[in-house]
XYZ file of C-alpha atoms in Angstrom:
503
model
C 49.415 18.530 100.572
C 46.198 16.463 100.685
C 43.791 17.452 103.425
C 45.872 20.385 104.686
C 46.009 21.809 101.150
C 42.252 21.379 100.794
C 41.691 23.116 104.150
C 44.014 25.959 103.145
C 42.222 26.429 99.836
C 38.787 26.362 101.459
C 39.970 28.811 104.109
C 41.159 31.410 101.623
C 38.631 30.794 98.848
C 35.473 30.673 100.941
C 33.664 33.625 99.352
C 33.740 35.244 95.940
C 35.916 38.201 96.990
C 38.458 35.994 98.794
C 38.561 33.633 95.789
C 39.301 36.555 93.452
C 41.988 37.830 95.841
C 43.588 34.371 96.074
C 43.631 34.052 92.272
C 45.298 37.460 91.940
C 47.917 36.724 94.634
C 48.838 33.299 93.236
C 49.201 34.738 89.724
C 51.290 37.614 91.073
C 53.665 35.033 92.577
C 53.865 32.634 89.620
C 53.619 35.409 86.998
C 51.266 33.408 84.787
C 47.470 33.417 84.698
C 47.645 30.289 82.537
C 49.575 28.450 85.275
C 47.015 29.575 87.863
C 44.143 28.473 85.631
C 45.732 25.055 85.020
C 46.348 24.649 88.754
C 42.736 25.607 89.466
C 41.508 23.052 86.936
C 43.527 20.421 88.802
C 42.052 21.403 92.167
C 38.512 21.414 90.791
C 39.116 18.015 89.197
C 40.198 16.776 92.612
C 37.109 18.234 94.262
C 39.290 20.486 96.432
C 37.604 23.624 95.104
C 33.967 24.139 94.187
C 33.194 25.446 90.726
C 31.975 28.742 92.217
C 35.258 29.164 94.134
C 37.258 28.247 91.034
C 35.411 30.870 88.987
C 36.476 33.523 91.493
C 40.085 32.308 91.295
C 39.934 32.538 87.484
C 38.660 36.127 87.697
C 41.493 37.006 90.095
C 44.112 35.301 87.921
C 43.293 37.665 85.078
C 43.913 40.609 87.398
C 47.108 39.165 88.897
C 48.732 38.631 85.513
C 48.718 42.398 84.879
C 51.544 42.777 87.426
C 54.105 41.744 84.792
C 53.213 44.737 82.632
C 53.766 47.077 85.576
C 57.154 45.520 86.369
C 58.279 45.910 82.771
C 56.936 49.466 82.431
C 58.142 50.797 85.801
C 61.364 48.871 86.385
C 62.466 46.686 83.501
C 62.653 49.409 80.856
C 63.406 52.365 83.149
C 66.471 51.025 84.909
C 69.355 48.781 83.930
C 68.456 45.802 86.094
C 70.381 43.201 84.100
C 73.450 43.531 86.340
C 71.275 43.034 89.423
C 69.252 40.210 87.850
C 72.113 37.720 87.605
C 73.056 37.977 91.317
C 69.360 37.541 92.196
C 69.272 34.374 90.075
C 72.458 33.161 91.766
C 71.073 33.736 95.263
C 67.865 31.985 94.283
C 69.692 28.939 92.937
C 71.854 28.692 96.081
C 68.767 28.801 98.308
C 67.092 26.136 96.168
C 70.091 23.792 96.152
C 71.310 24.149 99.731
C 68.136 24.688 101.755
C 64.694 23.175 102.104
C 61.129 24.135 102.909
C 60.250 27.818 102.834
C 63.771 29.026 101.950
C 63.912 26.685 98.967
C 60.595 28.100 97.743
C 61.915 31.649 98.209
C 64.865 30.588 96.060
C 62.437 29.537 93.325
C 60.717 32.937 93.479
C 63.983 34.908 93.356
C 65.247 32.869 90.418
C 61.970 33.398 88.562
C 61.956 37.168 89.044
C 65.624 37.380 88.076
C 64.950 35.508 84.850
C 62.068 37.879 84.067
C 64.440 40.861 84.100
C 67.089 39.003 82.101
C 64.357 38.250 79.572
C 63.398 41.920 79.437
C 66.998 42.836 78.587
C 67.055 40.372 75.696
C 63.651 41.615 74.524
C 64.953 45.193 74.493
C 67.981 44.342 72.405
C 66.013 42.031 70.117
C 63.162 44.448 69.459
C 65.342 47.502 68.826
C 65.495 46.882 65.070
C 62.138 45.193 64.648
C 60.708 48.072 62.604
C 63.266 47.261 59.890
C 61.536 43.925 59.299
C 57.881 44.473 60.258
C 55.931 47.536 59.170
C 53.235 48.339 61.721
C 52.394 51.669 60.080
C 49.810 49.876 57.935
C 47.814 49.388 61.158
C 48.107 53.022 62.270
C 44.544 53.621 61.093
C 42.724 51.637 63.777
C 39.669 50.719 61.757
C 37.577 47.769 62.915
C 39.462 45.483 60.510
C 42.917 46.657 61.639
C 41.877 46.352 65.281
C 40.715 42.795 64.629
C 43.993 41.913 62.859
C 46.041 43.249 65.799
C 43.908 41.290 68.265
C 44.477 38.113 66.219
C 48.229 38.826 66.216
C 48.048 39.199 70.011
C 46.230 35.861 70.311
C 48.888 34.145 68.180
C 51.680 35.685 70.280
C 50.227 34.247 73.495
C 49.676 30.815 71.942
C 53.285 30.710 70.712
C 54.760 32.013 73.979
C 52.300 30.039 76.160
C 52.049 33.074 78.439
C 50.056 36.277 78.190
C 52.489 37.890 80.659
C 55.409 37.262 78.290
C 53.361 38.466 75.328
C 52.359 41.690 77.115
C 55.973 42.249 78.203
C 57.016 41.872 74.559
C 54.361 44.374 73.453
C 55.496 46.968 76.007
C 59.109 46.445 74.923
C 58.174 46.930 71.248
C 56.235 50.060 72.227
C 59.301 51.391 74.067
C 61.362 50.810 70.918
C 58.933 53.036 68.985
C 57.937 50.274 66.581
C 54.217 50.507 67.430
C 51.912 53.162 68.809
C 49.854 53.208 72.009
C 46.539 52.214 70.383
C 48.207 49.368 68.509
C 49.780 48.117 71.756
C 46.401 48.191 73.514
C 44.791 46.178 70.707
C 47.595 43.602 70.949
C 47.093 43.335 74.733
C 43.394 42.563 74.219
C 44.325 39.698 71.903
C 47.036 38.457 74.260
C 44.519 38.103 77.084
C 42.129 36.199 74.836
C 45.020 33.963 73.718
C 45.353 32.402 77.194
C 42.075 30.579 76.576
C 43.729 28.290 74.011
C 46.150 26.711 76.512
C 43.407 26.254 79.101
C 41.071 24.748 76.495
C 43.721 22.212 75.461
C 44.372 21.320 79.113
C 40.687 20.517 79.684
C 40.514 17.951 76.861
C 39.770 14.569 78.412
C 39.481 16.100 81.890
C 36.540 15.853 84.291
C 33.336 17.826 83.807
C 34.340 20.173 86.650
C 37.654 20.881 84.929
C 35.901 21.576 81.626
C 33.537 23.967 83.397
C 36.496 25.819 84.916
C 38.120 26.081 81.488
C 34.860 27.429 80.049
C 34.684 30.033 82.829
C 38.189 31.210 81.894
C 37.311 31.266 78.183
C 34.026 33.151 78.572
C 35.527 35.690 81.000
C 38.257 36.597 78.527
C 35.983 36.513 75.481
C 33.398 38.715 77.220
C 35.967 41.265 78.417
C 37.689 41.255 75.030
C 34.399 41.719 73.155
C 33.301 44.643 75.346
C 36.689 46.342 74.957
C 36.719 45.750 71.187
C 33.234 47.232 70.730
C 33.933 50.327 72.837
C 37.618 50.588 71.885
C 37.780 54.336 71.024
C 35.772 55.276 74.122
C 37.858 53.058 76.427
C 41.186 54.310 75.028
C 40.038 57.925 75.530
C 38.930 57.122 79.091
C 42.284 55.458 79.858
C 44.181 58.462 78.476
C 42.044 60.827 80.569
C 42.481 58.773 83.741
C 46.252 58.550 83.200
C 46.394 62.301 82.614
C 44.666 62.925 85.965
C 47.424 60.880 87.609
C 50.074 62.724 85.560
C 51.036 59.474 83.827
C 51.950 60.505 80.304
C 54.358 57.633 79.616
C 52.707 55.298 77.035
C 54.352 52.265 78.675
C 52.590 53.001 81.962
C 49.333 53.715 80.108
C 49.462 50.229 78.524
C 50.102 48.648 81.951
C 47.227 50.713 83.376
C 44.938 49.617 80.538
C 45.832 45.969 81.129
C 44.869 46.262 84.817
C 41.659 48.235 84.219
C 40.764 45.818 81.406
C 40.725 42.928 83.898
C 38.992 44.998 86.586
C 36.263 45.819 84.045
C 35.513 42.124 83.539
C 35.536 41.446 87.289
C 33.288 44.412 88.136
C 30.759 43.552 85.420
C 30.618 39.772 85.986
C 31.114 39.366 89.765
C 27.586 40.561 90.724
C 26.252 37.878 88.370
C 28.793 35.165 89.228
C 26.120 32.674 90.348
C 24.163 33.174 87.122
C 27.454 32.952 85.214
C 28.315 29.600 86.826
C 24.789 28.271 86.222
C 25.145 29.197 82.540
C 28.439 27.265 82.352
C 26.868 24.266 84.134
C 24.058 24.193 81.560
C 26.645 24.196 78.776
C 28.586 21.353 80.418
C 26.174 19.128 82.399
C 27.389 16.365 84.713
C 27.294 12.862 83.218
C 29.190 10.746 85.738
C 27.890 9.761 89.172
C 28.478 11.986 92.181
C 30.923 9.434 93.575
C 33.335 9.172 90.643
C 32.872 12.572 88.983
C 36.193 13.929 90.327
C 38.304 10.909 89.329
C 40.257 12.707 86.625
C 43.342 11.021 85.149
C 44.970 14.430 84.616
C 45.656 14.775 88.377
C 47.314 11.354 88.788
C 50.820 12.862 88.220
C 50.239 14.835 91.470
C 50.068 11.953 94.012
C 49.014 14.056 97.018
C 46.071 15.570 95.132
C 45.148 12.249 93.478
C 45.158 10.431 96.839
C 42.979 13.150 98.353
C 40.580 12.841 95.417
C 40.327 9.062 95.789
C 39.718 9.410 99.541
C 36.916 11.908 98.930
C 35.323 9.553 96.388
C 35.634 6.663 98.847
C 33.886 8.711 101.541
C 30.989 9.345 99.145
C 30.807 5.631 98.340
C 30.913 4.765 102.045
C 28.050 7.161 102.784
C 25.846 5.555 100.128
C 26.658 2.004 101.249
C 25.995 2.884 104.895
C 22.688 4.566 104.015
C 21.515 1.484 102.105
C 22.779 -0.863 104.843
C 20.912 1.148 107.477
C 17.674 1.010 105.473
C 18.136 -2.704 104.929
C 18.714 -3.343 108.630
C 15.610 -1.315 109.485
C 13.582 -3.333 106.976
C 14.717 -6.547 108.632
C 13.831 -5.097 112.030
C 10.271 -4.811 110.759
C 10.467 -8.447 109.611
C 10.390 -7.739 105.875
C 11.169 -10.998 104.028
C 14.258 -11.159 101.793
C 11.929 -11.512 98.779
C 10.294 -8.128 99.455
C 10.697 -5.585 96.549
C 12.390 -3.087 98.875
C 15.097 -5.630 99.705
C 15.787 -6.149 95.990
C 16.017 -2.367 95.549
C 18.510 -2.078 98.415
C 20.655 -4.823 96.879
C 20.588 -3.165 93.449
C 21.716 0.163 94.907
C 24.504 -1.515 96.870
C 25.726 -3.409 93.808
C 25.813 -0.136 91.830
C 28.030 1.461 94.467
C 30.243 -1.632 94.396
C 30.923 -0.971 90.702
C 31.869 2.611 91.518
C 34.276 1.369 94.187
C 35.897 -0.689 91.429
C 36.396 2.581 89.490
C 38.019 4.103 92.568
C 40.344 1.086 92.811
C 41.400 1.471 89.166
C 42.123 5.152 89.774
C 44.113 4.349 92.930
C 46.173 1.705 91.108
C 47.561 4.417 88.802
C 48.809 6.597 91.691
C 52.483 6.426 92.645
C 53.185 7.818 96.122
C 56.137 10.232 96.082
C 56.568 11.056 99.779
C 56.305 9.459 103.210
C 53.115 11.387 104.000
C 51.451 10.408 100.719
C 52.526 6.774 101.195
C 50.900 6.704 104.645
C 47.666 8.188 103.310
C 47.768 5.843 100.319
C 48.106 2.834 102.660
C 45.154 4.024 104.761
C 43.155 4.410 101.551
C 43.845 0.794 100.533
C 42.803 -0.508 103.971
C 39.612 1.576 103.878
C 38.683 0.292 100.392
C 39.219 -3.313 101.520
C 37.014 -2.992 104.623
C 34.313 -1.070 102.738
C 34.096 -3.799 100.099
C 33.933 -6.529 102.750
C 31.177 -4.651 104.588
C 29.256 -4.106 101.337
C 29.418 -7.819 100.481
C 28.021 -8.701 103.904
C 25.221 -6.155 103.450
C 24.349 -7.327 99.919
C 24.494 -11.091 100.258
C 24.445 -12.137 103.928
C 22.029 -9.535 105.270
C 19.494 -10.614 102.646
C 19.451 -14.162 103.975
C 18.568 -13.475 107.611
C 15.367 -12.507 109.323
C 14.900 -11.302 112.883
C 12.859 -13.801 114.817
C 10.218 -12.540 117.201
C 11.093 -14.999 120.009
C 14.652 -13.670 120.083
C 14.024 -10.071 121.012
C 17.249 -9.897 123.011
C 19.167 -9.352 119.750
C 17.139 -6.251 118.898
C 19.224 -3.842 121.065
C 22.393 -5.010 119.295
C 20.901 -4.400 115.843
C 19.501 -1.021 116.893
C 22.881 0.035 118.310
C 24.529 -0.964 115.035
C 21.991 1.183 113.156
C 22.725 4.159 115.423
C 26.469 3.822 114.856
C 25.922 3.568 111.102
C 24.021 6.864 111.200
C 26.762 8.456 113.337
C 29.354 7.213 110.843
C 27.436 8.812 107.965
C 27.376 12.124 109.834
C 31.107 11.837 110.595
C 31.895 11.206 106.916
C 29.793 14.183 105.836
C 31.433 16.518 108.380
C 34.950 15.024 108.220
C 34.884 14.706 112.019
C 35.899 11.263 113.278
C 36.874 12.248 116.834
C 34.193 10.251 118.665
C 32.673 7.744 116.245
C 35.860 5.669 115.818
C 36.237 5.132 119.575
C 32.522 4.251 119.870
C 32.820 1.718 117.052
C 35.944 0.233 118.629
C 34.206 -0.248 121.987
C 31.028 -1.652 120.420
C 32.981 -4.054 118.207
C 34.840 -5.462 121.215
C 31.621 -5.741 123.240
C 29.945 -7.448 120.298
C 32.736 -10.021 120.037
C 32.140 -10.983 123.684
C 28.361 -10.936 123.159
C 28.731 -13.248 120.140
C 30.730 -15.822 122.099
C 28.303 -15.777 125.033
C 25.140 -15.859 122.915
C 26.414 -18.666 120.703
C 27.032 -20.891 123.720
C 23.708 -20.001 125.366
C 21.537 -20.424 122.269
C 22.934 -23.872 121.525
C 22.415 -24.848 125.155
C 18.704 -23.878 125.163
C 18.313 -25.481 121.735
C 19.699 -28.740 123.113
C 17.020 -28.546 125.846
C 14.350 -28.253 123.164
C 13.372 -24.693 124.093
C 14.326 -23.254 120.667
C 13.878 -24.683 117.181
C 17.234 -25.752 115.732
C 16.679 -23.819 112.470
C 15.853 -20.672 114.431
C 18.993 -21.165 116.504
C 21.220 -21.305 113.431
C 19.478 -18.234 111.962
C 20.072 -16.393 115.211
C 23.768 -17.306 115.319
C 24.114 -16.276 111.680
C 22.558 -12.908 112.463
C 24.918 -12.311 115.394
C 27.920 -13.203 113.229
C 26.649 -10.857 110.521
C 26.158 -7.891 112.865
C 29.604 -8.587 114.321
C 31.177 -8.676 110.832
C 29.497 -5.499 109.585
C 30.412 -3.621 112.768
C 34.035 -4.788 112.656
C 34.547 -3.716 109.027
C 32.728 -0.439 109.682
C 35.061 0.270 112.602
C 38.221 -0.549 110.640
C 37.053 1.396 107.587
C 36.270 4.502 109.645
C 39.586 4.178 111.479
C 41.618 4.083 108.266
C 39.611 6.912 106.675
C 40.276 9.060 109.758
C 43.992 8.182 109.581
C 44.162 9.050 105.888
C 42.213 12.310 106.121
C-alpha cells in the first residue's frame, strides 16, 4: 500500500474531473457511497489525498452509488436472478479461499454482487404485503409537509441500514410491489441520499481536521442537492417524466433510477465549477489548529498499518525539512562568526526544540502502529531508524552547534562547513520532491571523506599546537567543530538513507 497507493491515488485523482470519475468508479465497485466517503476520509487523514481531490471523490461517490438502483430496476426485479446468484456467490467464495492477489479480489466482488441479488429476492418477498401494515396513501397528496415527512423517513431508512444503496433498493422494491407511488418513491430517495451524511459525520468525530473537512464536504453536497430538489420538486419530477418519455422509459422503477442518477449529476454540475470556492468555504468552517507537521496524525487510521506508516513517514519528512532548514541557517550564522549569545542563535534553538516536541508526537503515533505484513514491517523499521538519526542530528544542532565558533585563523575548515550546508540544502530539496536518487550517494561519499579528514586534521592540529603555532583553546574548539560537522553529516546521511528505503 503505502507509497505505491499514494502514487496511484495521486495519478488518478490529479484533477477535479479525474477525482469525480475515481469516486464514481470506486463506489460502483463497492456499492456504497458511505464506504467510499469513509475510505476518502482515511486517505485525507493520512495526507494521501488533498482536500480538493477528496472533494471531487465525494462528488463522484454520490454518482457511483446510483448504480445500485439501476441494477435493481433493470435486472433484479425484471428477471429471476436468485438461482444464478447462489452459484455466483459460490464461485466468489472459492476464488477468495483458494487463490490470492487479483483473483481473490475478483472473488470478493462476485460474492458481493451475488449477495446483492439474493437480498433483492428477500426484499421482494418481504415487501409484497407491506401495504397491509403501512398505509402510504396518506402521503399521496405531496404537499410540502408530506414531502418533508417522506424525506425524513428516507433519512431514517439510510441511518438504520447504514447504506443509501440498500435504502434505495428497498424503495424501488416497495414501488414495484405497488405499495407507494412514483412521487413518494422519489421523495424517499432524496431523504436516503441525505441520510448518508449521518454515518460520515459520526466517522469524523475525533478525526483530524482534514477528515472533518471531507465529512463536511459530503454533508454540504448532499444537503445542497437535497434542498434544491425539495424546493423545485414538482418541476423536477415533471422534467424527469418528460425526459424518460423521450427515451420511451415508462416503467416507474426505471424513472426512479433515472431520477437518482440525475439528482447526483445536478449537484455535480452545479457545484463543480465552484469547487475551489466550495472547499475554501469548508476550510473557513473548519480551520487548521495543529501544526503542519502533525496535522495528519489521526488515530482513526492506525488500524490500517500501511496507511498509518505512510502518514508517519510523511510527517517525519516535514519535521526533517524544518530541522534541516534551521540547521542550515545556524551553520550560516556561525560562518559569519555570530556568537552563540546572539538573538538569532536563540531563535534557531527555539525553533529546533519546537520541532523536537513534534517528533515526540510522531513517535507516540508510531508506537501505536502494528505492522501486519513484511512490506509494512520493512517500512516501519526504516521509519524507526530515520526517527533515531533525525533526533540525534537535531540534538547536535541544538546543543553542540551553539557552543562552537569558526575561528578566522582556521579557514581550511570553511570548505567542509560550506559543503555540509550545500548537502543540507540538497537534502531539503530531495525531501520536498521525494527524489533521493543522488543525494544519498553524495552524503555517503562526503561522510566517508569527512571521517578521513577528521582523523588527519585532529593529528595535524595537535601537532602544530604542540609547536606553539596555535592556541590550545583554539585547537580544542577546532577539533570540536570537526567532530560536530562529522556527526551532523553522518546522521543526515543515515536519516536520508532510511527515509529513501521506507518511501
